[in-house]
């Protein structure tokens, strides 16, 4: 039997499939790390009680804000959580400054590969098939979570704009 209740005092947990993310907010970085450590101990106990494991190799921390600390690892019980300047959450690369450059670069790489595929087959397929390929291989990446990362500076979005023009 799996118990779905875990008591997190200082943070909020979000679960999607096999991904668990916790979020905490504080003005004091040292207090924040202490609070997170307490909640991670609780989360680890919950995982153990429900015969689940915490994959340390896929566990990262990221501090968001204007001023961030030195990215020292977070030590919780007998494991170390590596701190990163960027994390991937549900396919969106979120960086500590929320400038979206990492995610935009990721989307540019996906679109560039798709443009290459479309260029190779464009003489062998009709316009309807090309449009279908554009919508599935390019447009879908442009639209995915655009409400979040689409607010980036125009200069950051410029490479995507140029790639989209090239694709069309």
Coordinates of C-alpha atoms in Angstrom, one line a residue:
X1 CA 0.0 0.0 0.0
X2 CA 1.3 3.4 -0.9
X3 CA 0.6 6.3 1.4
X4 CA 0.0 9.6 -0.4
X5 CA 0.6 11.9 2.6
X6 CA 3.9 13.4 3.2
X7 CA 4.3 16.3 5.6
X8 CA 6.4 19.1 4.2
X9 CA 6.6 22.0 6.6
X10 CA 8.7 24.6 4.6
X11 CA 8.1 23.7 1.0
X12 CA 5.5 22.7 -1.5
X13 CA 5.8 19.5 -3.5
X14 CA 4.6 19.0 -7.1
X15 CA 4.4 15.5 -8.6
X16 CA 4.2 14.5 -12.2
X17 CA 4.5 10.9 -13.2
X18 CA 7.8 9.8 -11.5
X19 CA 9.1 13.4 -11.0
X20 CA 8.9 15.1 -7.7
X21 CA 9.8 18.8 -7.3
X22 CA 9.8 20.8 -4.1
X23 CA 9.8 24.6 -4.0
X24 CA 10.5 26.8 -1.0
X25 CA 10.8 30.6 -0.8
X26 CA 12.9 32.7 1.6
X27 CA 14.9 35.9 1.8
X28 CA 17.6 34.2 3.8
X29 CA 19.6 31.6 1.7
X30 CA 21.1 29.8 4.7
X31 CA 17.6 29.5 6.3
X32 CA 16.2 28.3 3.0
X33 CA 18.8 25.6 2.7
X34 CA 18.1 24.5 6.2
X35 CA 14.4 24.4 5.6
X36 CA 14.8 22.4 2.4
X37 CA 17.1 19.9 4.2
X38 CA 14.4 19.3 6.8
X39 CA 11.7 18.7 4.2
X40 CA 14.0 16.5 2.1
X41 CA 14.6 14.3 5.1
X42 CA 10.8 13.9 5.4
X43 CA 10.5 13.2 1.7
X44 CA 13.2 10.6 1.8
X45 CA 11.4 8.9 4.7
X46 CA 8.2 8.9 2.7
X47 CA 10.0 7.4 -0.3
X48 CA 11.5 4.7 1.9
X49 CA 8.1 3.9 3.6
X50 CA 6.5 3.5 0.1
X51 CA 9.4 1.4 -1.3
X52 CA 10.5 4.1 -3.7
X53 CA 14.0 5.4 -4.2
X54 CA 15.4 8.8 -4.6
X55 CA 17.8 8.9 -7.6
X56 CA 20.6 11.1 -6.4
X57 CA 22.2 11.3 -9.9
X58 CA 19.0 13.0 -11.2
X59 CA 18.5 15.2 -8.1
X60 CA 19.5 18.9 -8.4
X61 CA 18.9 22.1 -6.6
X62 CA 18.6 25.5 -8.2
X63 CA 18.4 28.9 -6.5
X64 CA 16.2 31.5 -8.3
X65 CA 16.6 35.2 -7.8
X66 CA 18.8 38.2 -8.4
X67 CA 21.3 37.3 -5.8
X68 CA 22.2 33.6 -5.5
X69 CA 24.8 32.0 -3.2
X70 CA 27.9 30.1 -4.3
X71 CA 26.2 26.9 -5.4
X72 CA 27.6 24.8 -2.6
X73 CA 26.0 21.4 -2.5
X74 CA 23.1 20.8 -0.1
X75 CA 23.9 18.0 2.3
X76 CA 20.9 16.0 3.5
X77 CA 21.5 13.0 5.8
X78 CA 23.9 10.8 3.9
X79 CA 23.5 12.3 0.4
X80 CA 24.6 15.4 -1.4
X81 CA 22.3 17.4 -3.7
X82 CA 24.3 19.1 -6.4
X83 CA 23.3 22.7 -7.1
X84 CA 22.9 23.9 -10.7
X85 CA 22.4 27.1 -12.5
X86 CA 19.7 25.4 -14.6
X87 CA 17.2 22.6 -14.2
X88 CA 14.9 20.8 -16.6
X89 CA 11.3 20.7 -15.4
X90 CA 8.7 19.0 -17.6
X91 CA 10.8 19.7 -20.7
X92 CA 11.4 23.4 -20.0
X93 CA 15.0 24.4 -19.1
X94 CA 14.7 26.9 -16.2
X95 CA 17.8 28.9 -15.2
X96 CA 18.5 30.7 -12.0
X97 CA 18.1 34.1 -13.5
X98 CA 14.9 33.2 -15.4
X99 CA 16.3 34.7 -18.6
X100 CA 15.4 31.5 -20.6
X101 CA 18.6 31.5 -22.6
X102 CA 19.2 27.8 -21.9
X103 CA 15.7 26.8 -23.0
X104 CA 15.8 29.0 -26.1
X105 CA 19.1 27.4 -27.1
X106 CA 17.5 23.9 -26.5
X107 CA 14.5 24.8 -28.7
X108 CA 16.8 26.3 -31.4
X109 CA 18.8 23.0 -31.5
X110 CA 15.5 21.0 -31.9
X111 CA 14.2 23.3 -34.6
X112 CA 17.5 23.3 -36.5
X113 CA 17.5 19.5 -36.7
X114 CA 13.9 19.5 -37.8
X115 CA 14.7 22.1 -40.6
X116 CA 17.4 19.7 -41.8
X117 CA 14.9 16.8 -42.0
X118 CA 12.4 18.9 -43.8
X119 CA 15.0 20.2 -46.3
X120 CA 16.0 16.7 -47.2
X121 CA 12.5 15.6 -48.0
X122 CA 10.9 18.8 -49.3
X123 CA 11.3 17.8 -53.0
X124 CA 9.7 14.4 -52.5
X125 CA 6.5 15.3 -50.6
X126 CA 3.5 17.5 -51.3
X127 CA 2.8 20.9 -49.5
X128 CA 0.2 19.3 -47.2
X129 CA 2.9 16.8 -45.9
X130 CA 5.4 19.7 -45.5
X131 CA 2.9 21.7 -43.5
X132 CA 2.2 18.6 -41.3
X133 CA 5.9 18.2 -40.7
X134 CA 6.4 21.9 -39.9
X135 CA 3.5 21.8 -37.4
X136 CA 4.7 18.6 -35.7
X137 CA 8.5 19.1 -35.8
X138 CA 8.8 22.9 -35.4
X139 CA 5.7 24.7 -34.4
X140 CA 5.0 22.3 -31.5
X141 CA 8.3 23.2 -29.9
X142 CA 7.7 26.9 -30.3
X143 CA 4.3 26.7 -28.6
X144 CA 5.2 24.3 -25.7
X145 CA 5.0 26.4 -22.5
X146 CA 5.5 29.6 -24.5
X147 CA 3.3 31.4 -21.8
X148 CA 6.3 30.9 -19.5
X149 CA 9.4 31.3 -21.6
X150 CA 8.0 33.5 -24.3
X151 CA 8.3 36.6 -22.1
X152 CA 12.1 36.6 -22.6
X153 CA 13.8 39.6 -24.0
X154 CA 13.4 40.1 -27.7
X155 CA 17.1 39.8 -28.3
X156 CA 17.0 36.3 -26.6
X157 CA 14.1 35.3 -28.8
X158 CA 15.7 36.5 -32.1
X159 CA 17.4 33.2 -33.0
X160 CA 14.1 31.4 -32.8
X161 CA 12.5 34.1 -35.0
X162 CA 15.2 33.6 -37.6
X163 CA 14.9 29.8 -37.5
X164 CA 11.2 30.0 -37.9
X165 CA 11.5 32.3 -40.9
X166 CA 14.1 29.9 -42.4
X167 CA 11.7 26.9 -41.9
X168 CA 8.8 28.7 -43.5

